Coordinates of C-alpha atoms in Angstrom, one line a residue:
M1 CA -60.3 22.2 -106.0
S2 CA -61.6 18.9 -107.2
E3 CA -65.4 18.3 -107.6
I4 CA -67.1 16.5 -104.7
V5 CA -70.6 14.8 -105.2
L6 CA -72.7 14.1 -102.1
K7 CA -75.9 11.9 -102.2
G8 CA -78.7 12.7 -99.8
I9 CA -82.5 12.5 -99.5
P10 CA -84.4 14.7 -102.0
A11 CA -86.6 17.0 -99.8
A12 CA -87.9 19.5 -102.3
P13 CA -87.4 19.5 -106.1
G14 CA -85.6 21.9 -108.3
I15 CA -82.1 22.8 -109.4
S16 CA -80.2 25.6 -107.8
H17 CA -76.6 26.8 -107.8
G18 CA -74.5 29.5 -106.1
P19 CA -72.3 30.3 -103.2
S20 CA -72.8 28.5 -99.9
F21 CA -73.3 29.9 -96.5
I22 CA -72.7 27.8 -93.4
L23 CA -75.2 28.4 -90.7
D24 CA -73.2 28.0 -87.5
K25 CA -75.4 26.2 -85.2
G26 CA -72.8 24.3 -83.3
E27 CA -73.1 24.0 -79.5
F28 CA -72.7 27.2 -77.5
I29 CA -69.6 27.6 -75.5
V30 CA -71.1 29.2 -72.4
P31 CA -68.3 30.0 -69.8
K32 CA -69.1 29.5 -66.2
R33 CA -69.4 32.9 -64.4
S34 CA -69.9 33.1 -60.7
I35 CA -72.1 35.7 -59.1
S36 CA -72.4 37.1 -55.6
S37 CA -75.4 36.5 -53.3
S38 CA -76.5 40.1 -53.9
E39 CA -76.7 39.4 -57.6
V40 CA -79.0 36.3 -57.5
D41 CA -82.3 38.2 -57.7
S42 CA -81.2 40.4 -60.5
E43 CA -79.7 37.4 -62.4
I44 CA -83.1 35.6 -62.1
A45 CA -84.9 38.7 -63.3
R46 CA -82.5 38.8 -66.3
F47 CA -83.3 35.2 -67.1
E48 CA -87.1 35.8 -66.8
E49 CA -86.7 38.9 -69.1
A50 CA -84.8 36.8 -71.7
V51 CA -87.5 34.1 -71.6
N52 CA -90.3 36.8 -72.0
N53 CA -88.4 38.3 -75.0
A54 CA -88.0 34.9 -76.6
R55 CA -91.8 34.3 -76.2
L56 CA -92.6 37.7 -77.8
E57 CA -90.3 36.8 -80.7
I58 CA -92.1 33.5 -81.2
H59 CA -95.5 35.1 -80.9
H60 CA -94.5 37.7 -83.5
L61 CA -93.1 35.0 -85.9
K62 CA -96.2 32.8 -85.4
A63 CA -98.5 35.8 -86.3
K64 CA -96.4 36.5 -89.4
I65 CA -96.6 32.9 -90.6
T66 CA -100.3 32.7 -89.9
H67 CA -100.7 35.7 -92.1
D68 CA -98.3 34.5 -94.9
L69 CA -98.8 30.8 -94.9
G70 CA -101.9 30.0 -92.8
E71 CA -102.7 28.8 -89.3
A72 CA -101.7 25.2 -89.9
Q73 CA -98.1 26.1 -90.7
A74 CA -97.9 28.5 -87.7
K75 CA -98.8 25.7 -85.3
I76 CA -95.3 24.4 -85.4
F77 CA -94.4 27.2 -82.9
D78 CA -96.8 26.0 -80.3
A79 CA -94.2 23.5 -79.1
H80 CA -91.7 26.3 -78.6
L81 CA -94.1 28.3 -76.5
L82 CA -94.9 25.3 -74.4
V83 CA -91.3 24.7 -73.6
L84 CA -90.8 28.3 -72.5
Q85 CA -93.8 27.8 -70.2
D86 CA -92.5 24.5 -68.8
M87 CA -92.2 25.0 -65.0
A88 CA -89.6 22.2 -64.7
L89 CA -87.4 24.3 -66.9
I90 CA -88.1 27.7 -65.3
N91 CA -87.9 26.4 -61.8
G92 CA -84.8 24.4 -62.6
V93 CA -83.0 27.5 -63.8
T94 CA -84.0 29.8 -61.0
A95 CA -83.1 27.1 -58.4
G96 CA -79.8 26.5 -60.1
I97 CA -78.9 30.2 -60.0
R98 CA -79.6 30.4 -56.3
E99 CA -77.8 27.1 -55.4
T100 CA -74.7 27.4 -57.6
K101 CA -74.4 31.2 -57.6
S102 CA -73.7 31.0 -61.3
S103 CA -74.9 33.3 -64.2
A104 CA -78.3 32.9 -65.8
E105 CA -76.8 31.9 -69.2
Y106 CA -74.6 29.2 -67.7
V107 CA -77.3 27.6 -65.6
F108 CA -79.9 27.9 -68.4
F109 CA -77.4 26.3 -70.8
T110 CA -76.8 23.4 -68.3
V111 CA -80.5 22.7 -67.8
I112 CA -81.6 23.0 -71.4
K113 CA -78.8 20.7 -72.5
K114 CA -80.4 17.9 -70.4
F115 CA -83.7 18.5 -72.1
V116 CA -82.0 18.2 -75.6
E117 CA -80.2 15.0 -74.6
A118 CA -83.5 13.5 -73.2
F119 CA -85.3 14.2 -76.5
S120 CA -82.4 12.9 -78.6
K121 CA -82.5 9.5 -76.9
M122 CA -86.2 8.9 -77.3
Q123 CA -87.2 6.0 -79.5
D124 CA -90.2 7.8 -81.1
E125 CA -89.1 9.5 -84.3
Y126 CA -91.4 12.5 -83.8
L127 CA -90.1 13.1 -80.2
R128 CA -86.5 12.8 -81.4
E129 CA -87.1 15.5 -83.9
R130 CA -88.3 17.8 -81.1
A131 CA -84.7 18.0 -79.9
S132 CA -84.2 20.5 -82.7
D133 CA -87.1 22.6 -81.4
V134 CA -85.5 22.7 -77.9
T135 CA -82.2 23.6 -79.4
D136 CA -83.8 26.5 -81.3
I137 CA -85.4 27.8 -78.1
S138 CA -82.1 27.7 -76.3
R139 CA -80.5 29.8 -79.0
R140 CA -83.2 32.4 -78.7
V141 CA -83.0 32.7 -74.9
L142 CA -79.2 32.6 -74.9
K143 CA -79.1 35.3 -77.6
H144 CA -80.9 37.6 -75.2
L145 CA -78.7 36.6 -72.2
M146 CA -75.4 36.8 -74.0
D147 CA -75.9 39.1 -77.0
E148 CA -74.0 36.4 -78.9
S149 CA -72.8 38.1 -82.1
K150 CA -71.9 34.8 -83.7
L151 CA -75.5 33.7 -83.7
H152 CA -76.6 34.3 -87.3
D153 CA -80.1 35.6 -87.9
L154 CA -81.6 34.4 -91.1
D155 CA -83.7 37.5 -91.3
S156 CA -80.6 39.6 -92.0
L157 CA -79.5 37.6 -95.0
Q158 CA -79.6 39.7 -98.2
D159 CA -77.5 37.8 -100.7
E160 CA -78.6 34.9 -102.9
L161 CA -77.1 32.0 -101.0
I162 CA -77.4 28.3 -100.6
L163 CA -77.8 27.6 -96.9
V164 CA -75.9 24.7 -95.3
A165 CA -76.6 23.5 -91.8
H166 CA -76.3 20.5 -89.6
E167 CA -80.1 20.8 -89.1
L168 CA -82.7 23.5 -89.6
S169 CA -85.4 24.2 -87.0
P170 CA -88.9 25.1 -88.1
S171 CA -88.4 28.8 -87.4
D172 CA -85.2 28.7 -89.5
A173 CA -87.1 27.2 -92.4
V174 CA -89.9 29.7 -92.1
S175 CA -87.5 32.6 -91.9
M176 CA -86.5 31.7 -95.5
Y177 CA -89.9 32.9 -96.6
N178 CA -89.6 35.9 -99.0
K179 CA -85.8 35.8 -98.6
K180 CA -83.2 35.3 -101.3
I181 CA -82.2 31.8 -100.1
K182 CA -81.8 29.7 -103.3
G183 CA -81.9 26.4 -101.6
F184 CA -80.7 24.5 -98.5
L185 CA -79.1 21.3 -97.5
T186 CA -78.6 19.6 -94.1
D187 CA -76.6 16.9 -92.5
I188 CA -79.6 15.2 -90.9
G189 CA -83.4 15.1 -91.4
G190 CA -85.9 13.2 -93.6
R191 CA -88.8 13.7 -95.9
T192 CA -91.1 14.1 -93.0
S193 CA -89.2 16.9 -91.2
H194 CA -90.8 20.3 -90.6
T195 CA -88.3 21.9 -93.0
A196 CA -88.9 19.4 -95.8
I197 CA -92.6 20.1 -95.7
I198 CA -92.2 23.9 -95.6
A199 CA -89.5 23.8 -98.3
K200 CA -91.9 22.1 -100.7
S201 CA -94.6 24.6 -100.0
L202 CA -92.2 27.5 -100.5
G203 CA -90.7 26.0 -103.7
V204 CA -87.1 26.0 -102.3
P205 CA -84.9 23.2 -103.7
A206 CA -83.6 21.1 -100.8
V207 CA -81.6 18.0 -100.0
V208 CA -81.4 16.6 -96.5
G209 CA -79.8 13.6 -94.8
L210 CA -76.3 14.3 -96.2
K211 CA -74.5 13.2 -93.0
D212 CA -71.4 15.4 -93.2
A213 CA -72.2 18.3 -95.6
T214 CA -71.2 20.9 -93.0
L215 CA -67.7 19.3 -92.8
R216 CA -67.3 19.0 -96.5
I217 CA -68.5 22.4 -97.5
S218 CA -66.9 25.8 -96.6
N219 CA -68.4 29.2 -96.7
Q220 CA -68.6 30.6 -100.3
D221 CA -67.9 27.3 -101.9
Y222 CA -69.8 27.1 -105.2
V223 CA -72.5 24.5 -104.8
I224 CA -75.1 22.9 -107.1
I225 CA -78.2 21.4 -105.5
D226 CA -80.3 18.8 -107.5
G227 CA -83.4 18.5 -105.4
Q228 CA -85.0 16.0 -107.7
K229 CA -82.1 13.4 -107.4
G230 CA -80.9 14.4 -104.0
L231 CA -77.4 15.3 -105.2
V232 CA -75.1 18.1 -104.0
I233 CA -72.0 19.0 -106.0
I234 CA -69.3 20.9 -104.2
N235 CA -66.9 23.0 -106.3
P236 CA -68.2 21.6 -109.6
S237 CA -65.9 21.7 -112.6
M238 CA -66.7 24.1 -115.3
E239 CA -68.0 21.2 -117.4
T240 CA -70.4 20.2 -114.6
R241 CA -71.5 23.8 -114.1
E242 CA -72.3 24.2 -117.7
L243 CA -74.1 20.9 -117.8
Y244 CA -76.4 21.9 -114.9
I245 CA -76.9 25.4 -116.3
K246 CA -77.9 23.9 -119.6
E247 CA -80.2 21.4 -117.7
Q248 CA -81.8 24.3 -115.8
N249 CA -82.2 26.3 -119.0
K250 CA -83.8 23.3 -120.7
I251 CA -86.2 22.8 -117.8
T252 CA -87.1 26.5 -118.0
V253 CA -87.6 26.4 -121.7
S254 CA -89.5 23.1 -121.5
L255 CA -91.8 24.4 -118.8
G256 CA -92.4 27.5 -120.9
K257 CA -93.5 25.4 -123.8
L258 CA -95.5 23.1 -121.6
G259 CA -97.4 26.1 -120.3
D260 CA -99.3 26.1 -123.7
L261 CA -100.8 22.8 -122.7
K262 CA -102.4 24.0 -119.5
D263 CA -105.9 24.5 -120.9
L264 CA -105.8 21.7 -123.4
P265 CA -107.4 18.3 -122.6
A266 CA -105.2 15.3 -121.7
Q267 CA -106.3 13.3 -124.8
T268 CA -104.4 10.8 -126.9
L269 CA -104.0 11.1 -130.6
D270 CA -106.7 8.5 -131.1
G271 CA -109.2 10.3 -128.8
K272 CA -108.8 8.6 -125.4
K273 CA -109.4 11.2 -122.7
I274 CA -107.5 10.9 -119.4
S275 CA -108.1 12.9 -116.3
I276 CA -105.0 14.4 -114.7
L277 CA -105.3 15.7 -111.2
A278 CA -103.0 16.9 -108.4
N279 CA -102.0 15.6 -105.0
L280 CA -102.4 18.1 -102.2
E281 CA -100.9 18.4 -98.7
L282 CA -101.5 22.0 -97.8
S283 CA -104.2 24.4 -99.0
S284 CA -101.4 26.9 -99.8
E285 CA -100.5 24.7 -102.8
I286 CA -103.8 25.3 -104.6
P287 CA -102.4 28.3 -106.6
A288 CA -99.8 25.8 -108.1
V289 CA -102.6 23.3 -108.8
R290 CA -104.4 25.9 -110.8
K291 CA -101.2 27.2 -112.4
Y292 CA -100.5 23.7 -113.9
G293 CA -104.1 23.1 -115.1
A294 CA -105.0 20.2 -112.8
E295 CA -108.6 18.9 -113.2
G296 CA -109.1 18.7 -109.5
I297 CA -107.5 17.1 -106.4
G298 CA -107.0 13.3 -106.8
L299 CA -105.4 12.9 -103.3
Y300 CA -105.8 15.3 -100.4
R301 CA -103.5 14.0 -97.7
T302 CA -105.4 15.0 -94.6
E303 CA -102.7 13.9 -92.1
F304 CA -100.9 17.2 -92.6
L305 CA -103.7 18.8 -90.6
Y306 CA -102.6 16.6 -87.6
M307 CA -98.8 17.2 -87.9
N308 CA -96.6 19.8 -86.2
R309 CA -99.1 20.6 -83.5
L310 CA -99.7 19.7 -79.9
D311 CA -103.5 19.1 -80.1
L312 CA -105.9 17.3 -82.4
P313 CA -107.6 19.4 -85.1
S314 CA -111.3 19.9 -84.1
E315 CA -114.2 18.9 -86.2
E316 CA -114.8 22.5 -87.0
E317 CA -111.2 23.2 -88.0
Q318 CA -111.2 20.2 -90.3
Y319 CA -114.6 21.2 -91.7
Q320 CA -113.3 24.6 -92.5
A321 CA -110.1 23.2 -94.1
Y322 CA -112.0 20.7 -96.3
S323 CA -114.6 23.2 -97.3
Q324 CA -112.0 25.8 -98.3
V325 CA -110.2 23.3 -100.6
A326 CA -113.5 22.2 -102.1
R327 CA -114.6 25.8 -102.8
E328 CA -111.2 26.9 -104.1
I329 CA -110.8 24.0 -106.5
A330 CA -114.4 24.2 -107.8
P331 CA -115.8 23.5 -110.4
F332 CA -113.4 20.5 -110.1
G333 CA -113.6 17.9 -107.4
V334 CA -111.4 16.8 -104.5
T335 CA -110.8 13.3 -103.2
I336 CA -110.1 13.3 -99.5
R337 CA -108.1 10.5 -98.1
T338 CA -108.9 9.7 -94.5
L339 CA -106.2 9.9 -91.9
D340 CA -103.0 8.0 -92.9
L341 CA -100.6 8.1 -90.0
G342 CA -97.8 5.6 -89.3
G343 CA -95.1 4.1 -91.5
D344 CA -92.8 7.0 -92.5
K345 CA -95.1 9.8 -91.3
F346 CA -94.3 11.3 -88.0
I347 CA -97.1 12.2 -85.5
S348 CA -97.4 14.7 -82.8
S349 CA -100.4 14.7 -80.5
I350 CA -101.5 11.2 -81.3
Q351 CA -99.3 8.7 -79.4
I352 CA -98.9 5.5 -81.3
P353 CA -96.6 2.9 -79.6
K354 CA -93.3 2.4 -81.3
D355 CA -93.5 -0.4 -83.9
M356 CA -90.5 -2.6 -84.7
S357 CA -91.8 -2.5 -88.3
P358 CA -93.8 0.7 -88.6
F359 CA -95.0 0.1 -92.2
L360 CA -96.5 -3.2 -91.0
G361 CA -97.9 -1.9 -87.8
C362 CA -100.9 0.2 -86.6
R363 CA -101.1 2.7 -89.5
A364 CA -103.7 4.2 -91.8
I365 CA -107.2 2.5 -91.6
R366 CA -105.9 0.2 -88.9
F367 CA -105.3 3.2 -86.6
C368 CA -108.6 4.7 -87.5
L369 CA -110.5 1.5 -86.6
E370 CA -108.5 1.4 -83.3
R371 CA -109.4 5.0 -82.6
P372 CA -113.0 5.5 -83.8
D373 CA -113.3 8.7 -81.7
I374 CA -110.7 10.4 -83.9
F375 CA -112.0 8.7 -87.1
K376 CA -115.6 9.8 -86.4
T377 CA -114.5 13.4 -85.9
Q378 CA -112.9 13.4 -89.3
L379 CA -115.8 11.7 -91.0
R380 CA -118.2 14.3 -89.6
A381 CA -116.0 17.1 -90.9
I382 CA -115.7 15.5 -94.4
L383 CA -119.5 14.8 -94.6
R384 CA -120.4 18.4 -93.5
A385 CA -117.9 19.8 -96.1
S386 CA -119.4 17.7 -98.9
V387 CA -122.2 20.2 -99.5
H388 CA -119.6 22.9 -100.5
G389 CA -118.4 21.3 -103.7
H390 CA -117.7 18.0 -105.3
I391 CA -116.1 15.9 -102.6
Q392 CA -115.5 12.2 -102.5
M393 CA -113.6 10.2 -99.9
M394 CA -111.3 7.1 -99.7
Y395 CA -109.9 4.9 -97.1
P396 CA -106.1 4.1 -97.1
M397 CA -104.5 0.7 -96.8
I398 CA -107.6 -1.4 -97.0
S399 CA -106.5 -5.1 -97.1
G400 CA -109.9 -6.8 -97.4
L401 CA -113.7 -6.6 -97.2
G402 CA -113.6 -6.9 -93.4
E403 CA -111.8 -3.6 -92.9
L404 CA -113.9 -1.9 -95.6
R405 CA -117.1 -3.0 -94.0
Q406 CA -115.9 -1.9 -90.5
A407 CA -115.0 1.5 -91.9
N408 CA -118.3 1.9 -93.7
A409 CA -120.2 0.8 -90.5
I410 CA -118.6 3.7 -88.7
L411 CA -119.3 6.0 -91.6
N412 CA -123.0 5.0 -91.5
Q413 CA -123.1 5.7 -87.8
V414 CA -121.8 9.2 -88.4
K415 CA -124.3 9.8 -91.2
N416 CA -127.2 8.7 -89.0
S417 CA -126.0 11.1 -86.3
L418 CA -125.8 14.0 -88.7
R419 CA -129.3 13.1 -90.0
D420 CA -130.7 13.1 -86.4
E421 CA -129.0 16.6 -85.9
K422 CA -130.5 17.8 -89.2
V423 CA -127.0 18.6 -90.4
P424 CA -126.8 18.6 -94.2
F425 CA -124.3 16.5 -96.2
D426 CA -124.1 15.0 -99.7
E427 CA -126.1 11.7 -99.4
K428 CA -124.6 10.6 -102.7
M429 CA -120.9 11.2 -101.8
K430 CA -118.8 8.5 -103.3
V431 CA -116.6 6.4 -101.1
G432 CA -113.6 4.5 -102.5
I433 CA -110.5 2.7 -101.3
M434 CA -106.8 2.9 -101.9
I435 CA -105.2 -0.3 -103.2
E436 CA -101.8 -0.4 -101.5
V437 CA -101.3 -4.0 -100.3
P438 CA -101.2 -7.3 -102.3
A439 CA -104.1 -8.7 -100.3
A440 CA -106.3 -5.9 -101.7
V441 CA -105.2 -6.7 -105.2
M442 CA -106.0 -10.4 -104.8
T443 CA -109.5 -9.6 -103.5
A444 CA -110.0 -6.6 -105.8
E445 CA -113.1 -8.2 -107.5
D446 CA -114.9 -8.4 -104.1
L447 CA -113.7 -5.0 -103.0
A448 CA -114.9 -3.4 -106.3
R449 CA -118.4 -4.6 -105.6
E450 CA -118.6 -2.6 -102.4
S451 CA -116.5 0.5 -103.5
D452 CA -117.4 3.4 -105.6
F453 CA -113.9 3.7 -107.0
F454 CA -110.3 2.5 -106.6
S455 CA -107.2 4.6 -106.3
I456 CA -103.9 2.7 -106.6
G457 CA -101.2 4.0 -104.2
T458 CA -98.1 2.7 -106.0
N459 CA -95.6 4.0 -103.4
D460 CA -96.9 1.5 -100.8
L461 CA -98.0 -1.2 -103.3
I462 CA -94.5 -1.4 -104.6
Q463 CA -92.8 -1.7 -101.2
Y464 CA -95.3 -4.3 -100.0
T465 CA -95.1 -6.3 -103.2
L466 CA -91.3 -6.3 -103.3
A467 CA -90.8 -6.4 -99.5
V468 CA -88.7 -3.3 -99.8
D469 CA -88.8 -0.5 -97.1
R470 CA -89.0 2.5 -99.4
V471 CA -87.3 4.9 -96.9
N472 CA -84.4 2.6 -96.2
E473 CA -81.4 3.8 -98.2
K474 CA -79.8 0.3 -98.0
T475 CA -82.6 -1.3 -100.0
A476 CA -83.4 1.7 -102.3
H477 CA -81.9 0.0 -105.3
L478 CA -84.5 -2.8 -104.9
Y479 CA -87.4 -0.4 -105.2
E480 CA -88.5 -1.1 -108.8
P481 CA -91.8 0.4 -110.1
A482 CA -91.4 -1.4 -113.4
H483 CA -90.9 -4.8 -111.8
P484 CA -93.1 -7.4 -113.7
G485 CA -94.7 -8.4 -110.4
V486 CA -95.7 -4.8 -109.6
L487 CA -97.1 -4.3 -113.1
K488 CA -99.2 -7.5 -112.9
M489 CA -100.6 -6.3 -109.6
I490 CA -101.6 -3.0 -111.1
Q491 CA -103.1 -4.6 -114.2
K492 CA -105.2 -7.0 -112.1
T493 CA -106.5 -4.1 -110.0
I494 CA -107.5 -2.1 -113.1
D495 CA -109.2 -5.1 -114.7
A496 CA -111.1 -5.9 -111.5
G497 CA -112.4 -2.4 -111.1
H498 CA -113.5 -2.1 -114.7
N499 CA -115.2 -5.5 -114.7
E500 CA -117.4 -4.1 -111.9
G501 CA -117.9 -0.8 -113.6
I502 CA -115.9 1.4 -111.3
H503 CA -113.4 4.2 -112.0
V504 CA -109.7 3.3 -111.3
A505 CA -107.2 6.1 -110.5
I506 CA -103.5 6.1 -109.6
C507 CA -102.0 8.5 -107.1
G508 CA -98.5 7.3 -106.4
E509 CA -95.2 8.6 -107.8
M510 CA -95.5 6.3 -110.8
A511 CA -98.1 8.7 -112.2
S512 CA -95.7 11.6 -112.3
D513 CA -93.0 9.8 -114.4
P514 CA -93.9 10.1 -118.2
M515 CA -92.4 6.8 -119.0
L516 CA -94.2 4.8 -116.3
A517 CA -97.4 6.9 -117.0
F518 CA -97.1 5.7 -120.6
L519 CA -97.3 2.1 -119.3
L520 CA -100.2 2.9 -117.0
L521 CA -102.1 4.6 -119.9
G522 CA -101.8 1.3 -121.9
M523 CA -103.0 -0.7 -118.9
G524 CA -106.3 1.3 -119.0
I525 CA -106.0 3.6 -116.0
D526 CA -108.7 6.3 -116.0
E527 CA -107.1 9.0 -113.9
F528 CA -103.6 10.2 -112.9
S529 CA -103.0 12.2 -109.7
M530 CA -99.6 13.6 -109.0
S531 CA -97.6 16.6 -107.7
A532 CA -98.7 19.7 -109.5
A533 CA -95.3 20.4 -111.1
S534 CA -95.4 17.1 -113.0
I535 CA -98.8 17.6 -114.6
L536 CA -97.8 19.3 -117.8
M537 CA -95.1 16.8 -118.7
V538 CA -97.4 13.9 -118.3
K539 CA -100.1 15.7 -120.2
R540 CA -97.6 16.2 -123.0
M541 CA -96.9 12.5 -123.1
V542 CA -100.6 11.7 -123.3
R543 CA -101.2 14.1 -126.2
S544 CA -98.1 12.7 -128.1
V545 CA -99.2 9.0 -128.3
K546 CA -102.1 6.8 -129.4
L547 CA -103.8 4.6 -126.9
Q548 CA -103.4 1.6 -129.2
D549 CA -99.6 2.2 -129.2
A550 CA -99.5 2.3 -125.4
Q551 CA -101.5 -0.9 -125.3
R552 CA -99.1 -2.6 -127.6
V553 CA -96.1 -1.5 -125.5
V554 CA -97.8 -2.9 -122.4
Y555 CA -98.4 -6.2 -124.0
E556 CA -94.7 -6.5 -125.1
A557 CA -93.4 -5.2 -121.7
M558 CA -95.4 -7.9 -119.9
Q559 CA -93.4 -10.5 -121.7
L560 CA -90.1 -9.2 -120.2
A561 CA -88.4 -10.8 -117.2
T562 CA -87.0 -7.9 -115.2
G563 CA -87.8 -4.3 -114.2
Q564 CA -84.7 -3.0 -115.9
E565 CA -85.7 -4.7 -119.2
V566 CA -89.1 -3.2 -118.9
E567 CA -87.8 0.4 -118.3
E568 CA -85.3 0.2 -121.1
F569 CA -87.9 -1.1 -123.6
V570 CA -90.6 1.4 -122.6
E571 CA -88.1 4.3 -122.7
S572 CA -87.0 3.3 -126.2
Q573 CA -90.6 3.1 -127.4
L574 CA -91.7 6.4 -125.8
R575 CA -88.7 8.2 -127.5
K576 CA -90.3 7.4 -130.8
Y577 CA -93.3 9.6 -129.9
M578 CA -91.4 12.1 -127.6
P579 CA -87.9 12.4 -129.0
S580 CA -86.9 15.2 -126.6

């Protein structure tokens, strides 16, 4: 058969190859079965027993995940339990059984189908994604009612397989834990789905948003997944197989060699020391942070504490989470970013009205200033945790001094409250800002006078500078990190920070690309923060070059007219120092 290449959304990095397995999650065919009046009560009892059994399964799974991955990950099952406790659902089914004299499975299937359709039509992205939760619940209950043999249980998988599905529910993804699944791909989904988040923490290569993968792939087809580029190759030719096997071997060998750099400083050949830190979403990633030799956490994305749950995290829960990270990463420090919801990040318990342009709407610091009650709870937790290690804090998406002063005014109120309560915190904790919008760049000198440090968030800075929605596949080709306009924005920010004597870091994806990091090094950046797996490669780059060479490359690159010209030039220069 001829080779087929599909392009999707990279959800978790890595290369994997092997036979595919189609997880059949198509709609149930539940035949209508009539019952007699004398069978109504026993049919209702059978339904209630199925619901109770499904609840027990979920409680058991939640307990297992709490033990294996932590309480935050296990909260994704709270929504499942609430649905099974929904009296509209329970009463609807029992009333339907009595009125229609039909079997429990048929009535349940009819009622739950309406729930799924209702969620699927909702405008809110998070609520639409909950349709998959309801579908997962229906499978569990129907399995007990019908003993449906065609329902595949992931727990029974023993072979090393690449899982293919239209979509994967949270419980499906978690069931992959400690199994031999080599990777997964789905027709639908995005980078913010439950499964994408869990896949990254489990280290499983994944590609989502492939549209029709389940129609293009058959069971036992040989499949290659490139989780870094978002590619899926079906029935690859021997030449392609060999190419990817070589690439996988090269990665393995390179990573093995890079391991020798773990405990060495990130220092250029002419003595310039650069700090290389890791970005963190979940505390379960800390072992990987240590494994790759990060010098701390440069970006702790706290919004992950708010996701996949039905309630807001309490002050105490946040305090415990921040304290744990600070203790575990010691003697290094951690930079905690305050809540950054909105844009492409889904939300659960916090209801933000649907924006026509979510990246330009009520997100990040704007949301926090709109909801000081939520903001203050987080600030109290961060301040309390600051006594347990080296913690500093930064605000996201600051666009000018007005927002910075508003945020700091709330911070000072919280500090005064803690002082009145005799609650200890680090009085000297540094407070910085993220530079992510052009307005912040253009007022960087003023912002630097009232900030302890800058951290440049290149993902958003690029999209706002180029007017490109970075999650829109139709404009993805316009997203150019090396665009001269972007580079000038970054250079201006670094210069403004240094002129006021403050530290300037970078925590966007640019930092994890050795070629772009080479440019940033020459611009004078003080600190890189990136995904843990990228640290050693960037450290190798730093240790292979001289700062003066990087500065020369920056000067020449700034004379070029397009992003493509810049990339080609920088790559050719870096190859002189890193031929491989």
